[in-house]
Amino acid sequence: MVDVDYTAAPALRAESNSYPNTFLSQELRLTSSGEEKFKWIAGLYASRRKNGFSTFAPFIVTVGTARIDPFLDYEAKQTEFAGFLNGTYRLGDFSIGAGGRLMRTIYEEDSRMFQLRPNSGYQKVANTAFLPKLILSYKPEGIGLFYASVAKGYESGKVSSSSFPALPYAPETNWTYEIGYKSSLTSKLYVELTGFYINSRNRQTEIIFVPPGSAVFLKALANAGDARSYGTEATVSWQPVHGLSLDGALGLLDAKWTDATYQGRSLRGRQIPNASRVTANLSSTYTIGIGNALELQLHGNATYRGGFPWQLPYIDLTGAEIADNYSEGYWLANARISVGSKDEHWQFAVRVDNLLDQQFYTEFLTRSNQSAAGVCPALCHTAAAGTRRRFVATLTTRF
């Protein structure tokens, strides 16, 4: 039973995950030693991840007028090999660092069932990428650290299991340019300020589609096109008195498509899904000693996420613009109180998650039950509701 709309009407969902999920990795590193001006690190890395998933309904389930039938069953394996080399040369207050990572990613998938269509069978995607980076820094005595960097990022291509048919999608690459400043202005005050610009190509994102012969909207990963993001982040940490720590962070982001299309329409200038323009975090922790052996700690934090579009389909099945494909901003607050030994051998804590009982969603599928004529039933949208107010008690011991 899941709550999809914060109403009393329930929805049913059944899932099975009988496949074992495994992850193995190994890394070998060689590094320079001592305090010489030139420092370096080189290494080799290998990993293998194997997992599978099956989502199905062993009974008839309806959401509005849509019937959900068995639709997804797959096993996936990802193998990665990489070699890397990084070096830093220090000359007085200046430092220059450069390096690169050469990686090979192999993704294999065996999809055995999807709605009413035949099995997709075995598919394999292999990608190779070289990821360079360069960092310049300046750290004068007593002032702080100034830095600038440029680096190439990469997300390998894979196979979108739930697409129709199951098709591979290309790697996503991006160049990130960053400048920043970090400093402990006093023994009690620390600040950090960063500005960045990201240029992305073949950005991977979720698309929405309706498989033939089905009335259910599904999500799949695909390359929508190119995008750019820029913004700034600021962090402040202050300890005004002994035992009290106050922290705050603010992020501003402008993330838009530059050359992308969806359902035959240009996305140029559109805000990227799930990219909030404003984010913020506030927290405080007060620690009080009780005698010589115990410690009481009070903690509270609040996070803000600004508004954002949920998904790419800015148009509905009739071709009209979707007006409600947007999440409003919201705050989430949490509180915690704990008591334990100063040597951290044990601790008992009680916390409240979502203190103000804020209603929010972690996923939202706009007009997922809309008919081809643009008519919605009573439950037009489907969603995954966020955790409501929750009380949790924990007892931790260390040996």
XYZ file of C-alpha atoms in Angstrom:
399
model
C 0.000 0.000 0.000
C 1.467 3.347 -1.010
C 0.242 6.912 -0.642
C 0.509 8.674 -3.997
C -1.521 11.823 -3.386
C -1.831 12.476 0.388
C -5.473 11.355 0.318
C -7.212 8.438 2.032
C -7.457 6.496 -1.254
C -4.689 3.846 -1.377
C -2.805 2.450 -4.342
C -1.261 -1.008 -4.539
C 2.217 -1.921 -5.679
C 4.074 -5.221 -5.643
C 7.796 -5.625 -6.189
C 10.204 -8.530 -6.121
C 13.960 -8.289 -5.885
C 15.105 -11.888 -5.760
C 18.310 -11.210 -7.694
C 21.467 -10.880 -5.591
C 23.123 -7.457 -5.805
C 26.910 -7.609 -5.641
C 29.706 -5.065 -5.953
C 33.426 -5.855 -5.988
C 36.244 -3.329 -6.420
C 40.008 -3.197 -6.154
C 42.409 -0.265 -6.328
C 46.188 -0.112 -6.368
C 47.950 3.193 -5.638
C 51.540 4.417 -5.741
C 52.344 7.817 -4.230
C 55.310 10.072 -3.684
C 56.657 10.500 -0.177
C 58.005 13.335 1.937
C 57.430 17.072 1.611
C 59.065 17.640 -1.785
C 57.731 20.344 -4.089
C 56.412 17.824 -6.578
C 53.903 15.238 -5.373
C 52.235 12.584 -7.475
C 49.869 9.661 -7.264
C 49.270 6.901 -9.817
C 47.012 3.911 -9.756
C 44.838 1.248 -11.296
C 41.191 0.575 -10.510
C 38.737 -2.197 -11.399
C 35.167 -2.894 -10.311
C 32.211 -5.116 -11.154
C 28.622 -4.442 -10.176
C 25.840 -6.969 -10.750
C 22.194 -6.488 -9.942
C 18.712 -7.286 -11.124
C 15.205 -6.114 -10.568
C 11.675 -7.296 -11.161
C 8.574 -5.155 -10.716
C 5.223 -6.762 -11.228
C 1.619 -7.025 -10.037
C 0.477 -10.589 -9.268
C -3.040 -9.223 -9.018
C -4.961 -6.605 -10.980
C -3.970 -3.107 -9.833
C -5.586 0.079 -11.046
C -4.666 3.711 -10.534
C -7.555 5.763 -11.836
C -8.535 3.914 -15.020
C -5.078 2.507 -15.767
C -4.290 -1.165 -15.230
C -0.740 -2.068 -14.232
C 0.462 -5.417 -15.583
C 3.829 -7.204 -15.266
C 6.309 -5.011 -17.098
C 9.953 -5.259 -16.066
C 12.418 -8.041 -15.342
C 16.150 -7.704 -15.951
C 19.678 -8.471 -14.811
C 22.514 -5.999 -15.385
C 26.284 -6.125 -15.005
C 28.737 -3.224 -15.203
C 32.511 -3.708 -15.369
C 34.946 -0.810 -15.140
C 38.712 -0.525 -15.606
C 40.683 2.675 -15.056
C 44.188 4.013 -14.777
C 44.970 7.444 -13.328
C 47.903 9.763 -12.760
C 47.871 13.095 -10.899
C 50.666 15.430 -9.940
C 51.017 18.713 -8.017
C 53.950 21.117 -8.151
C 54.298 23.739 -5.413
C 56.249 26.963 -5.929
C 56.005 29.208 -2.878
C 52.380 30.215 -2.369
C 51.378 28.872 -5.782
C 50.507 25.314 -6.769
C 49.622 23.727 -10.083
C 48.038 20.331 -10.370
C 47.289 18.274 -13.455
C 46.232 14.749 -14.178
C 43.993 12.401 -16.044
C 41.988 9.221 -15.832
C 41.612 6.694 -18.640
C 38.590 4.465 -18.139
C 36.793 1.659 -19.920
C 33.189 0.842 -18.984
C 31.323 -2.265 -20.154
C 27.592 -2.537 -19.470
C 25.692 -5.781 -20.133
C 21.995 -6.424 -19.668
C 19.619 -9.347 -20.117
C 16.013 -8.148 -20.230
C 13.524 -10.999 -20.083
C 10.086 -9.461 -19.912
C 8.373 -6.219 -20.801
C 4.598 -5.931 -20.908
C 3.273 -7.945 -23.880
C 6.318 -7.723 -26.151
C 8.950 -10.465 -26.667
C 12.085 -10.556 -24.563
C 14.726 -7.957 -25.419
C 17.493 -10.468 -24.864
C 21.142 -9.722 -24.227
C 22.638 -6.289 -25.017
C 26.084 -4.852 -24.433
C 27.419 -1.278 -24.426
C 31.125 -0.438 -24.105
C 32.630 3.064 -23.802
C 36.149 4.436 -23.344
C 36.927 7.937 -22.085
C 39.912 10.056 -21.053
C 39.172 12.613 -18.326
C 41.788 15.366 -17.842
C 41.836 18.014 -15.125
C 43.869 21.089 -14.188
C 43.943 22.952 -10.841
C 45.665 26.243 -9.985
C 45.794 27.495 -6.398
C 47.221 30.412 -4.440
C 47.542 30.298 -0.651
C 49.190 33.384 0.855
C 49.958 33.236 4.566
C 46.999 34.187 6.768
C 44.587 35.063 3.942
C 43.115 31.770 2.761
C 43.088 29.635 -0.375
C 42.146 30.875 -3.848
C 41.750 28.263 -6.575
C 40.584 27.673 -10.135
C 40.010 24.362 -11.882
C 38.830 22.807 -15.118
C 37.899 19.140 -15.451
C 36.081 16.804 -17.788
C 33.302 14.636 -16.367
C 31.713 11.532 -17.786
C 28.771 9.178 -17.275
C 28.962 6.026 -19.362
C 26.207 4.955 -21.707
C 23.991 2.021 -20.796
C 20.780 0.321 -21.876
C 17.421 1.755 -20.890
C 15.571 -1.321 -19.652
C 12.081 0.132 -19.713
C 12.198 1.832 -23.123
C 10.330 0.337 -26.062
C 12.253 -1.357 -27.441
C 15.071 -1.485 -24.883
C 17.748 0.634 -26.561
C 21.214 1.839 -25.562
C 21.914 5.512 -24.934
C 25.158 7.441 -25.381
C 27.626 8.589 -22.708
C 27.148 12.019 -21.164
C 30.189 14.285 -21.007
C 30.685 17.659 -19.398
C 33.366 20.267 -18.843
C 33.294 21.925 -15.420
C 34.966 25.287 -14.754
C 35.233 26.403 -11.124
C 36.755 29.206 -9.092
C 36.622 29.468 -5.333
C 37.911 30.759 -2.029
C 38.284 28.970 1.323
C 39.464 30.437 4.591
C 39.335 30.179 8.361
C 38.904 33.898 8.924
C 39.275 33.379 12.666
C 39.624 30.345 14.903
C 35.818 30.326 15.162
C 34.708 31.358 11.665
C 35.164 29.429 8.409
C 33.861 30.523 4.990
C 33.821 28.974 1.537
C 32.635 30.548 -1.722
C 32.502 28.824 -5.116
C 31.395 29.798 -8.609
C 31.028 27.255 -11.406
C 30.012 26.734 -15.022
C 29.160 23.306 -16.520
C 28.776 22.586 -20.226
C 27.080 19.206 -20.835
C 26.752 17.191 -24.048
C 24.301 14.324 -24.613
C 22.829 14.866 -21.169
C 21.139 11.742 -19.835
C 17.663 12.310 -18.441
C 14.349 10.560 -17.859
C 11.734 10.553 -20.591
C 8.092 9.519 -20.288
C 6.364 7.167 -22.723
C 3.403 4.807 -23.058
C 4.303 1.319 -24.372
C 2.087 0.030 -27.218
C -0.838 -1.980 -25.900
C -0.558 -0.409 -22.445
C -2.322 2.354 -20.544
C 0.587 2.928 -18.153
C 3.135 5.740 -18.377
C 6.715 4.532 -17.849
C 10.066 6.238 -17.428
C 13.238 5.513 -19.371
C 16.691 7.055 -19.650
C 17.739 8.693 -22.904
C 19.940 11.495 -24.279
C 17.862 14.653 -24.551
C 20.618 16.927 -25.857
C 23.055 19.599 -24.662
C 22.717 21.824 -21.603
C 24.587 24.358 -19.505
C 24.533 25.173 -15.812
C 26.128 27.944 -13.795
C 25.798 29.143 -10.256
C 27.418 29.815 -6.918
C 27.592 28.139 -3.515
C 28.461 29.732 -0.172
C 29.127 28.006 3.160
C 29.667 29.528 6.608
C 30.554 27.729 9.837
C 30.654 29.685 13.113
C 31.385 28.670 16.703
C 30.384 31.741 18.733
C 30.835 30.042 22.136
C 32.286 26.801 23.389
C 30.073 23.838 22.490
C 27.869 25.690 19.986
C 28.272 25.308 16.221
C 26.176 27.198 13.649
C 26.353 26.294 9.974
C 24.678 27.687 6.883
C 24.867 27.121 3.134
C 23.233 28.766 0.126
C 23.247 27.600 -3.481
C 22.064 29.462 -6.593
C 21.747 27.600 -9.887
C 20.661 28.384 -13.420
C 20.409 25.114 -15.393
C 18.872 25.181 -18.877
C 18.845 23.260 -22.127
C 20.848 24.802 -24.980
C 20.299 22.347 -27.847
C 17.793 19.613 -27.043
C 14.464 18.290 -28.304
C 11.683 16.157 -26.865
C 8.638 14.815 -28.696
C 9.629 16.899 -31.707
C 9.775 20.192 -29.780
C 12.771 22.306 -28.886
C 13.748 22.504 -25.203
C 16.093 25.459 -25.693
C 15.897 27.807 -22.720
C 13.842 25.388 -20.593
C 14.821 24.686 -16.989
C 16.319 21.217 -16.519
C 14.120 18.806 -14.515
C 14.866 18.476 -10.784
C 17.262 21.449 -10.862
C 16.209 23.925 -8.167
C 17.255 27.528 -8.644
C 17.735 28.040 -4.885
C 18.824 25.597 -2.178
C 19.713 26.350 1.422
C 20.711 24.577 4.616
C 20.777 25.768 8.220
C 21.948 23.715 11.187
C 23.008 24.129 14.787
C 24.573 21.769 17.308
C 25.012 22.445 21.029
C 27.092 20.051 23.116
C 26.942 20.151 26.921
C 29.127 18.161 29.292
C 27.363 16.365 32.148
C 29.894 15.632 34.841
C 33.128 14.008 33.773
C 31.703 11.076 31.804
C 28.522 12.095 29.956
C 27.690 14.441 27.110
C 24.334 15.901 26.025
C 23.910 17.048 22.433
C 21.070 19.079 20.884
C 20.884 19.323 17.110
C 18.499 20.896 14.634
C 18.629 21.497 10.896
C 16.426 22.808 8.129
C 16.855 22.460 4.366
C 15.134 24.389 1.590
C 14.641 23.216 -1.972
C 13.380 25.747 -4.478
C 10.827 25.067 -7.191
C 11.686 22.936 -10.216
C 10.009 21.115 -13.134
C 9.452 17.411 -12.547
C 10.086 15.946 -15.959
C 10.737 16.597 -19.628
C 7.204 16.245 -21.071
C 6.186 19.883 -20.999
C 3.301 18.835 -23.291
C 0.515 16.331 -22.620
C -0.892 13.600 -24.855
C -3.032 16.102 -26.729
C -0.018 18.294 -27.524
C -1.004 21.022 -25.041
C 1.402 22.649 -22.597
C 1.362 21.125 -19.102
C 0.808 23.839 -16.531
C 1.232 21.700 -13.389
C 4.544 20.013 -14.212
C 6.227 22.042 -11.479
C 7.048 21.554 -7.808
C 6.844 24.539 -5.485
C 9.667 25.143 -3.035
C 9.507 23.687 0.470
C 11.391 23.478 3.775
C 12.169 20.293 5.712
C 13.200 20.476 9.378
C 14.676 17.804 11.654
C 15.602 17.702 15.341
C 17.726 15.380 17.455
C 18.694 15.011 21.123
C 21.235 12.524 22.397
C 23.101 11.570 25.546
C 26.166 9.370 25.706
C 29.625 8.828 27.080
C 32.350 11.316 26.233
C 34.582 8.487 25.024
C 31.835 7.604 22.468
C 31.458 4.037 23.751
C 27.667 4.401 23.831
C 24.968 6.875 22.876
C 21.187 7.014 23.119
C 19.391 9.382 20.731
C 15.870 10.418 19.816
C 15.220 12.289 16.591
C 12.246 13.695 14.704
C 12.380 13.605 10.913
C 10.225 16.119 9.021
C 9.460 17.966 12.226
C 6.792 20.223 10.683
C 5.125 17.309 8.837
C 5.724 18.930 5.441
C 3.950 17.312 2.506
C 6.317 16.791 -0.424
C 7.068 14.313 -3.200
C 10.248 12.518 -4.199
C 8.803 11.647 -7.629
C 5.841 13.009 -9.546
C 4.384 11.773 -12.842
C 2.160 14.483 -14.293
C -1.114 13.359 -15.898
C 0.016 9.746 -16.012
C -3.589 8.532 -16.299
C -4.711 11.032 -18.909
C -6.566 9.623 -21.896
C -5.530 10.395 -25.471
C -8.414 12.883 -25.548
C -6.869 14.801 -22.653
C -9.421 13.658 -20.041
C -8.213 12.878 -16.525
C -9.949 10.556 -14.031
C -10.199 11.360 -10.338
C -6.563 10.305 -9.812
C -4.820 11.967 -12.751
C -1.272 12.117 -11.374
C 0.823 9.439 -9.685
C 3.619 10.196 -7.271
C 5.901 8.918 -4.526
C 5.127 10.819 -1.341
C 7.993 11.907 0.897
C 8.347 10.651 4.470
C 5.898 12.291 6.879
C 6.779 13.228 10.473
C 8.645 10.310 12.026
C 10.051 9.643 15.504
C 13.146 7.424 15.752
C 15.075 6.214 18.806
C 18.520 4.598 18.534
C 21.011 3.046 20.926
C 24.599 2.786 19.685
C 27.503 0.988 21.345
C 31.148 0.591 20.315
C 33.524 -2.108 21.442
